[in-house]
mmCIF file of C-alpha atoms in Angstrom:
data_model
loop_
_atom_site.group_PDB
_atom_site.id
_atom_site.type_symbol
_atom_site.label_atom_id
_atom_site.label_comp_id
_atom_site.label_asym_id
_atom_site.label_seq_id
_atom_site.Cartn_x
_atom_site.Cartn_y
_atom_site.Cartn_z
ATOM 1 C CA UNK D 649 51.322 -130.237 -89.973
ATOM 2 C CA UNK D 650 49.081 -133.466 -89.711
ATOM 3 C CA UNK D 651 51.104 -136.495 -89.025
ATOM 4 C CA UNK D 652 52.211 -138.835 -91.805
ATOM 5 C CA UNK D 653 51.173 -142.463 -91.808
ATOM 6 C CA UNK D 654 53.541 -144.767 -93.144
ATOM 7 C CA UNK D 655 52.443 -148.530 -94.113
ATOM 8 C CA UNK D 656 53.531 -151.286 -96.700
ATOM 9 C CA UNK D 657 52.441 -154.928 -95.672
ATOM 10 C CA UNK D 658 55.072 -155.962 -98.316
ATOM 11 C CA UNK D 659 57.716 -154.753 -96.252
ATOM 12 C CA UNK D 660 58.612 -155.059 -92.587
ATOM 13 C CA UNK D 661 57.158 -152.863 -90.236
ATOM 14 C CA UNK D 662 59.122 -149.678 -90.110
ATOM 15 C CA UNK D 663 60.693 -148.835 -85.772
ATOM 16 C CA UNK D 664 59.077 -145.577 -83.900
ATOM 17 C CA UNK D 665 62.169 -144.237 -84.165
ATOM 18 C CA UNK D 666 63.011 -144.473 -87.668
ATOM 19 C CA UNK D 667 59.162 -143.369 -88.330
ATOM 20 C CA UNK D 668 59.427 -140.370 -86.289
ATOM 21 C CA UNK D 669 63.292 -139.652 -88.026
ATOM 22 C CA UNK D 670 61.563 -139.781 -92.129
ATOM 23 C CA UNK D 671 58.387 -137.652 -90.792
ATOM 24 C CA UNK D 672 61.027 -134.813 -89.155
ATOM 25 C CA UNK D 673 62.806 -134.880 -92.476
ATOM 26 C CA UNK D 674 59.457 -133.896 -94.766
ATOM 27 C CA UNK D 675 58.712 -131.587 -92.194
ATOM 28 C CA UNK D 676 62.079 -129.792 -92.118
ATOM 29 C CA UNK D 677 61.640 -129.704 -96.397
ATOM 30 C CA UNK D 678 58.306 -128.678 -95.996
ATOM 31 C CA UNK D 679 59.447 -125.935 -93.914
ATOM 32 C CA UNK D 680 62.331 -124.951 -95.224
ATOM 33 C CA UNK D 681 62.085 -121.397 -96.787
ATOM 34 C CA UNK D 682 63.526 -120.292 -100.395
ATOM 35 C CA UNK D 683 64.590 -117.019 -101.601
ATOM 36 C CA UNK D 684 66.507 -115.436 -104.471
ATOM 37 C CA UNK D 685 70.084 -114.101 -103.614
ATOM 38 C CA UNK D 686 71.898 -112.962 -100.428
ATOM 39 C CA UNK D 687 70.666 -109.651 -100.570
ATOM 40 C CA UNK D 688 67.498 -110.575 -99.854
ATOM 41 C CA UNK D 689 68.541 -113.252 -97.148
ATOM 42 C CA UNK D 690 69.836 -110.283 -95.093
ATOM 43 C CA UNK D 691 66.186 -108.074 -95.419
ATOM 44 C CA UNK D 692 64.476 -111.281 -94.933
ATOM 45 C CA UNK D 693 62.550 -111.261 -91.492
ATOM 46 C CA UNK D 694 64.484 -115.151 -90.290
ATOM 47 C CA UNK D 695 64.189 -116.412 -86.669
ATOM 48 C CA UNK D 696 66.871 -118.768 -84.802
ATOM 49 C CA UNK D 697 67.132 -122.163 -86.244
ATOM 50 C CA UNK D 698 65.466 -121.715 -89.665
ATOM 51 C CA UNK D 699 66.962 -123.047 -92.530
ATOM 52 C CA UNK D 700 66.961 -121.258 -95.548
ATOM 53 C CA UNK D 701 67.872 -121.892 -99.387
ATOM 54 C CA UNK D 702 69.247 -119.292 -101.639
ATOM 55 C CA UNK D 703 68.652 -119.545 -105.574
ATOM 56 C CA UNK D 704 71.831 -117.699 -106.238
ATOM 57 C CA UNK D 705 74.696 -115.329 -104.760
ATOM 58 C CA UNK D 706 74.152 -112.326 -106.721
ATOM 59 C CA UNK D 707 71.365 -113.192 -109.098
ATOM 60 C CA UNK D 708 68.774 -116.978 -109.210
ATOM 61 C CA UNK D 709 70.866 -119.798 -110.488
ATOM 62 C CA UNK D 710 74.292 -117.989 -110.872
ATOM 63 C CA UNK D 711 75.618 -120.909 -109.248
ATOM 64 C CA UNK D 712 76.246 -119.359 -105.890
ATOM 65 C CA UNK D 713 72.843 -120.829 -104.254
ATOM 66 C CA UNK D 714 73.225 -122.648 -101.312
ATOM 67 C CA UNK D 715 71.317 -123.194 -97.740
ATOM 68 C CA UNK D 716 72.222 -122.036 -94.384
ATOM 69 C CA UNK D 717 71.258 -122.237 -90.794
ATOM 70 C CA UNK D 718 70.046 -119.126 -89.024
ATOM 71 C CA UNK D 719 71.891 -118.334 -85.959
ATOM 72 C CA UNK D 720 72.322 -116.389 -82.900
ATOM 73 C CA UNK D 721 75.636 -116.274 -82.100
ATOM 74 C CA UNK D 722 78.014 -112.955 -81.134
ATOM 75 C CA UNK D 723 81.061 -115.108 -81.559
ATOM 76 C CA UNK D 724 81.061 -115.296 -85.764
ATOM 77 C CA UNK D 725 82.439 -112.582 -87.730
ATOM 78 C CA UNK D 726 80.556 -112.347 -91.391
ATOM 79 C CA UNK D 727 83.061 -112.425 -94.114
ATOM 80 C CA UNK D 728 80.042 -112.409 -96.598
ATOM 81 C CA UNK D 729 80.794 -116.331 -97.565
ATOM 82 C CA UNK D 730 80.450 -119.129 -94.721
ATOM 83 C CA UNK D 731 78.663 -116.628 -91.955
ATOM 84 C CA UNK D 732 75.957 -113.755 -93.307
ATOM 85 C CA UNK D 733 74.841 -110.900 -91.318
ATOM 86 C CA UNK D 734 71.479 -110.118 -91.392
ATOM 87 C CA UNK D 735 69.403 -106.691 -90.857
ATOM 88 C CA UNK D 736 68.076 -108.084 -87.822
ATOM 89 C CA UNK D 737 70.948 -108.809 -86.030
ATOM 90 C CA UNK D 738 71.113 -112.336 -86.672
ATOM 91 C CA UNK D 739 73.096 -114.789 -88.716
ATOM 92 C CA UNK D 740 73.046 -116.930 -91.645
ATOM 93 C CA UNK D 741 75.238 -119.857 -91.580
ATOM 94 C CA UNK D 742 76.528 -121.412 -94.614
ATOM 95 C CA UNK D 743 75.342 -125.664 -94.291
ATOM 96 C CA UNK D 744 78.104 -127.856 -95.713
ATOM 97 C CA UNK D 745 76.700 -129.960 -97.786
ATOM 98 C CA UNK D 746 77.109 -134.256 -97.489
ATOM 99 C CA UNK D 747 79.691 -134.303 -100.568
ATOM 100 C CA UNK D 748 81.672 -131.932 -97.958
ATOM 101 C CA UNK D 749 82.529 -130.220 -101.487
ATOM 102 C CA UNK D 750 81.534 -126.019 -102.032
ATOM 103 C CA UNK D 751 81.831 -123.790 -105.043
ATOM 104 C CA UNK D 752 83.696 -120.614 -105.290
ATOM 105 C CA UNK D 753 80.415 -119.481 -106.607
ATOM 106 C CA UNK D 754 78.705 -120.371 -102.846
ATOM 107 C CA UNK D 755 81.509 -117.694 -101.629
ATOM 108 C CA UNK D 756 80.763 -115.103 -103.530
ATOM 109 C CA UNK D 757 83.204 -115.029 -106.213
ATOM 110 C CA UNK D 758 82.788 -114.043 -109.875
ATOM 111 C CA UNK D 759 84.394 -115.465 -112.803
ATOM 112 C CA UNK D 760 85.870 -113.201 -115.664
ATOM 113 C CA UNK D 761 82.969 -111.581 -117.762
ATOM 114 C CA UNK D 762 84.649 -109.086 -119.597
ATOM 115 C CA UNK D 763 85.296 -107.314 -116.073
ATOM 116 C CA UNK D 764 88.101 -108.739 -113.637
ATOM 117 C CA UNK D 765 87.228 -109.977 -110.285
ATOM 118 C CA UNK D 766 89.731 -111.084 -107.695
ATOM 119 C CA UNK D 767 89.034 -114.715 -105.868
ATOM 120 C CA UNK D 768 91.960 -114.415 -103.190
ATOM 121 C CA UNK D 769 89.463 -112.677 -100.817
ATOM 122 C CA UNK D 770 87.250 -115.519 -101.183
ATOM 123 C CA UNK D 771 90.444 -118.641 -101.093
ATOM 124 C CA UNK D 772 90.973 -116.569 -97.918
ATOM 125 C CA UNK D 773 87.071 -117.127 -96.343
ATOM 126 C CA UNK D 774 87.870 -120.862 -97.390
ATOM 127 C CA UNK D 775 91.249 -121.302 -95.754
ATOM 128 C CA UNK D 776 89.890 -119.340 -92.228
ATOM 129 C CA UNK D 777 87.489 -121.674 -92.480
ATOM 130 C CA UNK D 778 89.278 -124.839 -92.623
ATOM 131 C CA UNK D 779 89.802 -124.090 -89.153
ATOM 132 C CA UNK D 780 86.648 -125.593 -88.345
ATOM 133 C CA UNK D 781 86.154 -128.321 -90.931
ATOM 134 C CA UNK D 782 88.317 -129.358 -94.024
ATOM 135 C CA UNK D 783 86.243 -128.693 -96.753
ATOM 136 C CA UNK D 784 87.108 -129.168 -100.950
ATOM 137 C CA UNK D 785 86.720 -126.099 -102.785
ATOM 138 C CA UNK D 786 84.786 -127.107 -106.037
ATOM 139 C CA UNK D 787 85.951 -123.969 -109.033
ATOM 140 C CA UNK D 788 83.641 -123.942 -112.210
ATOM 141 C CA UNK D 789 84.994 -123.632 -115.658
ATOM 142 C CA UNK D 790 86.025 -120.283 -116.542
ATOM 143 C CA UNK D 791 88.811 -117.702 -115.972
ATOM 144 C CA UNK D 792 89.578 -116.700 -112.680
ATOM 145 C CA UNK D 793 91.891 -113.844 -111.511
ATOM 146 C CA UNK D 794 93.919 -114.213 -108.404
ATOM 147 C CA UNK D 795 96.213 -111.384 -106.826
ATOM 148 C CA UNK D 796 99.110 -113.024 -104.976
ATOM 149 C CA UNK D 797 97.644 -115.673 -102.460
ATOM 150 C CA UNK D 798 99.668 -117.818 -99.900
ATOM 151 C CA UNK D 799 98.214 -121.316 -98.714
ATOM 152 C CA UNK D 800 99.294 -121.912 -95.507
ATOM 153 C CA UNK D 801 96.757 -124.983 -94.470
ATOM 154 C CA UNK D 802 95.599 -128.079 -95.668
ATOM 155 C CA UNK D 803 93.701 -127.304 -98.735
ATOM 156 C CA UNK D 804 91.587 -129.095 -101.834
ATOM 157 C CA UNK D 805 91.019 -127.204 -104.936
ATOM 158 C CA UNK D 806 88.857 -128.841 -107.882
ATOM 159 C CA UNK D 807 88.271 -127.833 -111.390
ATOM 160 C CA UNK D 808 85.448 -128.778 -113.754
ATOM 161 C CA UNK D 809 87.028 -131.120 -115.306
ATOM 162 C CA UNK D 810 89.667 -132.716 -116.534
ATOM 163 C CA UNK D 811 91.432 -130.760 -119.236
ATOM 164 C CA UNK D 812 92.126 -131.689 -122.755
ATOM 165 C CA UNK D 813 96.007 -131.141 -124.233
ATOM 166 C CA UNK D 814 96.091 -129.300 -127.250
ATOM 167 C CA UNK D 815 92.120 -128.499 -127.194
ATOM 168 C CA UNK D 816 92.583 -124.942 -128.397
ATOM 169 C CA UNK D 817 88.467 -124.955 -128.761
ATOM 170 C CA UNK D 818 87.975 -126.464 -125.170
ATOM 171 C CA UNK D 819 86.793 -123.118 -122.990
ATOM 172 C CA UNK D 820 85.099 -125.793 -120.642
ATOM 173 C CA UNK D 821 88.380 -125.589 -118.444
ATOM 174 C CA UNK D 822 88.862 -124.090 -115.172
ATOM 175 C CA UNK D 823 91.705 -121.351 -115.408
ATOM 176 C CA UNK D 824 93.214 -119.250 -112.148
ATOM 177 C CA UNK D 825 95.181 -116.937 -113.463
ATOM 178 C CA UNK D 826 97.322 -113.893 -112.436
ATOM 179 C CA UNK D 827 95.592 -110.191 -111.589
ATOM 180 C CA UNK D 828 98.451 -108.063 -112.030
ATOM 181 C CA UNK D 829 101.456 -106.824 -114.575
ATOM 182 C CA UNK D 830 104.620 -108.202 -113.057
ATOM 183 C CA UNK D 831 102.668 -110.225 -110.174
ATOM 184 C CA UNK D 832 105.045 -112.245 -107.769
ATOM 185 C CA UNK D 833 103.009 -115.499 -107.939
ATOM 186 C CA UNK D 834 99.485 -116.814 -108.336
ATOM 187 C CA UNK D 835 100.338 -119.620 -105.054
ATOM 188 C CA UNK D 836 102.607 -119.532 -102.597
ATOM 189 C CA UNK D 837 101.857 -122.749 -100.591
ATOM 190 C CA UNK D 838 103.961 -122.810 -97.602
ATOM 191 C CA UNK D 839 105.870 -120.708 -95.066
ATOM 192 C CA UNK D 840 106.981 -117.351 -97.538
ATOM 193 C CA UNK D 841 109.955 -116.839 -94.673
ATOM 194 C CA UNK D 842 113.354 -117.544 -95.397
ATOM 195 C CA UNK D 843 113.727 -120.044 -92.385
ATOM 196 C CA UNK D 844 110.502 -121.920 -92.477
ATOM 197 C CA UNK D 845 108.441 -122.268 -89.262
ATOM 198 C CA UNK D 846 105.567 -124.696 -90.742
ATOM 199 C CA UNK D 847 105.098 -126.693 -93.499
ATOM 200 C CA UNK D 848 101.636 -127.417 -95.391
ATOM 201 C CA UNK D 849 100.622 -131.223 -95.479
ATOM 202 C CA UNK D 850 97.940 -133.319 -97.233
ATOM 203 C CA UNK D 851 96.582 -130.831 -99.703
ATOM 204 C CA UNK D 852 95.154 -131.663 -103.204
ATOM 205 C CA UNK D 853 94.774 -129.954 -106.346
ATOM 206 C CA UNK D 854 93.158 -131.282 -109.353
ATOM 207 C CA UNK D 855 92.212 -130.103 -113.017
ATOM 208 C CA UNK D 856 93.066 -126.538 -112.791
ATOM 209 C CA UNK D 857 95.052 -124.453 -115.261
ATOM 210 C CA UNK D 858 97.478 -121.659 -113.855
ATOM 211 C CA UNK D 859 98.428 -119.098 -116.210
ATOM 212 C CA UNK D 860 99.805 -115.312 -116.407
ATOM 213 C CA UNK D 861 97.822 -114.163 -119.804
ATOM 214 C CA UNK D 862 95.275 -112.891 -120.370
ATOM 215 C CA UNK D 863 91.172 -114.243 -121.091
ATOM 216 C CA UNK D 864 89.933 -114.223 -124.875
ATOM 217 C CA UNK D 865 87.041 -115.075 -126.130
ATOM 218 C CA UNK D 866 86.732 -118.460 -127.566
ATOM 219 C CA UNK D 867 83.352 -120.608 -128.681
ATOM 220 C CA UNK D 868 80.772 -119.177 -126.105
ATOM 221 C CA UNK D 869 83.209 -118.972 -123.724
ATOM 222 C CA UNK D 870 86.880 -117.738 -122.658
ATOM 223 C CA UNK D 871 90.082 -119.107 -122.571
ATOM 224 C CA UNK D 872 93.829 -117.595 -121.249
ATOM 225 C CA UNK D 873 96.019 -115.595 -124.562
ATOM 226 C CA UNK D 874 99.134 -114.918 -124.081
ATOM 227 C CA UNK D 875 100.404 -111.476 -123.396
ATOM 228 C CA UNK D 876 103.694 -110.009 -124.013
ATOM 229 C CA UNK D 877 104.989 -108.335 -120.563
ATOM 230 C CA UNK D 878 102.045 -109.825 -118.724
ATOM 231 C CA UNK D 879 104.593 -111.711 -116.355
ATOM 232 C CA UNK D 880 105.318 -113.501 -113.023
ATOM 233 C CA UNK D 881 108.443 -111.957 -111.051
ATOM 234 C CA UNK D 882 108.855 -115.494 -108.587
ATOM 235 C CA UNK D 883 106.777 -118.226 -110.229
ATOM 236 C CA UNK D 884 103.167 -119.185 -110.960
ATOM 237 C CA UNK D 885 102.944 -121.753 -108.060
ATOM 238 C CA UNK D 886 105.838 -121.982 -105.340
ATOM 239 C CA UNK D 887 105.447 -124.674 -103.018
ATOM 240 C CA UNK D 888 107.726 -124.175 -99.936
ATOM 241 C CA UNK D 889 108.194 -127.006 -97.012
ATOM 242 C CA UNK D 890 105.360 -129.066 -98.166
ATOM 243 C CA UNK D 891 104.431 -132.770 -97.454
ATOM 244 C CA UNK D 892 102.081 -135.549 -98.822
ATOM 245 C CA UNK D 893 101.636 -133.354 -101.713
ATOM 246 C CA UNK D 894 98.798 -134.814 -104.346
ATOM 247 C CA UNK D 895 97.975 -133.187 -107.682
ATOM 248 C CA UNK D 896 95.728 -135.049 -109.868
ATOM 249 C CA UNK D 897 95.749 -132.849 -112.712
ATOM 250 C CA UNK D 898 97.534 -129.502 -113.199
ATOM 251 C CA UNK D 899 98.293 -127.606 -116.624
ATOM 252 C CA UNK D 900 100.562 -124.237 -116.723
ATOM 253 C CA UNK D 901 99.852 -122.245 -119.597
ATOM 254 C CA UNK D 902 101.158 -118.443 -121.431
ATOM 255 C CA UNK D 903 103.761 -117.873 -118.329
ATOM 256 C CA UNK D 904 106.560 -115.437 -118.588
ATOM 257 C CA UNK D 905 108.735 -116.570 -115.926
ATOM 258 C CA UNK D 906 108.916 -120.288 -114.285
ATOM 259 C CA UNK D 907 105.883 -122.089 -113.789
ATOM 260 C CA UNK D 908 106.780 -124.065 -111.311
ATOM 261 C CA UNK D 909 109.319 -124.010 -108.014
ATOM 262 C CA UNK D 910 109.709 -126.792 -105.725
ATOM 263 C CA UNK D 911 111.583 -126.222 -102.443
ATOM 264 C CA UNK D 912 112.145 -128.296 -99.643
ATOM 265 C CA UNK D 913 108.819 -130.983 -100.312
ATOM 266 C CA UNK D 914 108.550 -134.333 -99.515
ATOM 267 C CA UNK D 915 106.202 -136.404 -100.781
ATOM 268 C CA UNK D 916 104.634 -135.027 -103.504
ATOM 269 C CA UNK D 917 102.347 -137.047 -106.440
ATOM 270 C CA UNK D 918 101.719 -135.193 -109.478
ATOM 271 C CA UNK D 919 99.518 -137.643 -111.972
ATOM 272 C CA UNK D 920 99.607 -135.447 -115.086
ATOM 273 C CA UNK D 921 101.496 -131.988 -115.770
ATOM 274 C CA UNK D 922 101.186 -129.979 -118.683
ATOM 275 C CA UNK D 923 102.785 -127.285 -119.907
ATOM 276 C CA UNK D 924 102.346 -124.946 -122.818
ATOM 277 C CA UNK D 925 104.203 -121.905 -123.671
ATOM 278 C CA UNK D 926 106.022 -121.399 -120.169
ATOM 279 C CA UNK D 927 109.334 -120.206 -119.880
ATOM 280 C CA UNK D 928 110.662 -122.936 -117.465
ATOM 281 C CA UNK D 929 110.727 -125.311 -114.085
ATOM 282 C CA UNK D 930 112.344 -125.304 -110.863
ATOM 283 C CA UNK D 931 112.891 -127.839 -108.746
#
């Protein structure tokens, strides 16, 4: 590629350095290559260090795009969301972006469309990989399904946006409920052992809805409906030995059983809780 010149006698005169740093940053756009889903990111022919952009997870602009780094490294293990194996042998490493902030979508992860997916195999991708760099976990509006999933490390969960009490037409919200009749819980955050060996610090939830009912349609969207017998056994979040515990926003909604069970926490700053048609709290 031919070299760009850079001038403006308005302006002082720009270092080699930062000259050479903005032309290696058009180049890398220039040359950075775009495709559709993952399925074709693991046919396409990729060599060490490219960077490649992905339109969508499944399908272009489903929400799932994101770019990655391609890698050659026998030490990551694909789990289909932050590493990607491809057909050549290779790998396709997710790229956090500067916001440090990734959709569910980026994972893999499918939102109720009249067919039932289960999230907790891609909250556990996340939570492996906070190992390696605390990330927040952005979740788009819509209803999620979650089989019983225990938090064990710092965490930060996001929904679209904050909710609206008693908006009956609002399907805009970001709902994580419950997979199964007679589930235990939707979180366990903390040590599930009856003498406690850890406790979880520092982790954040904000704008998310937590419910045991079931989606119905509503506008051009869904929302949770209560179901008779649809209910939770333990509770719809259990935090257990937990510290420096921040909740922005959290709503618990159609829940047979308590919502809500507090046990041995310190620290812990809810802003706004709301409850609809929930049996009870624990504390």
């Amino acid at each position: 590629m031919r070299k760009i010149k850079f001038q403006n006698d308005s302006q002082p005169a720009i270092n080699d350095t930062t000259l050479n740093q903005m032309q290696d940053n058009i180049e890398n756009e220039f040359n950075k290559k775009t495709i559709s889903n993952i399925e074709e990111l693991r046919a396409f022919d990729l060599e060490e260090n490219d960077i490649i952009k992905t339109l969508g997870y499944y399908n272009e602009f489903d929400g799932g795009g994101a770019e990655y780094q391609i890698v050659n490294d026998d030490t990551l293990i694909e789990d289909g969301s932050f590493i990607v194996k491809l057909n050549n042998g290779l790998k396709a490493k997710l790229i956090i972006p500067e916001s440090n902030t990734i959709s569910i979508k980026q994972l893999g992860a499918k939102s109720y469309d009249g067919e039932k997916y289960n999230i907790a195999p891609y909250l556990a991708n996340y939570q492996n990989y906070l190992d390696e760099k605390f990330v927040k976990l952005y979740i788009p509006n819509g209803v999620w399904h979650c089989s019983p999933f225990n938090w064990v490390k710092t965490f930060s969960l996001i929904g679209n946006k904050p909710f609206v009490e008693g908006d009956n037409n609002n399907h805009t919200n970001t709902y994580i409920t419950s997979l199964e009749d007679n589930q235990e819980y939707v979180f366990y955050i903390g040590d599930t052992s009856e003498v406690p060996t850890f406790y979880v610090e520092d982790f954040s939830i904000d704008n998310i809805i937590v419910s045991s009912g079931e989606p119905e349609v509503k506008g051009n969207g869904y929302k949770i409906g209560y179901k008779t017998g649809k209910q939770l056994t333990d509770c719809a979040v259990h935090m257990k030995y937990c510290n420096k515990v921040d909740i922005g926003k959290i709503s618990f909604e159609n829940i047979i059983g308590p919502a809500l069970k507090i046990c041995s926490c310190w620290e812990i700053d809810i802003d706004k809780l709301f409850l609809s048609k929930v049996s009870n709290l624990e504390g």
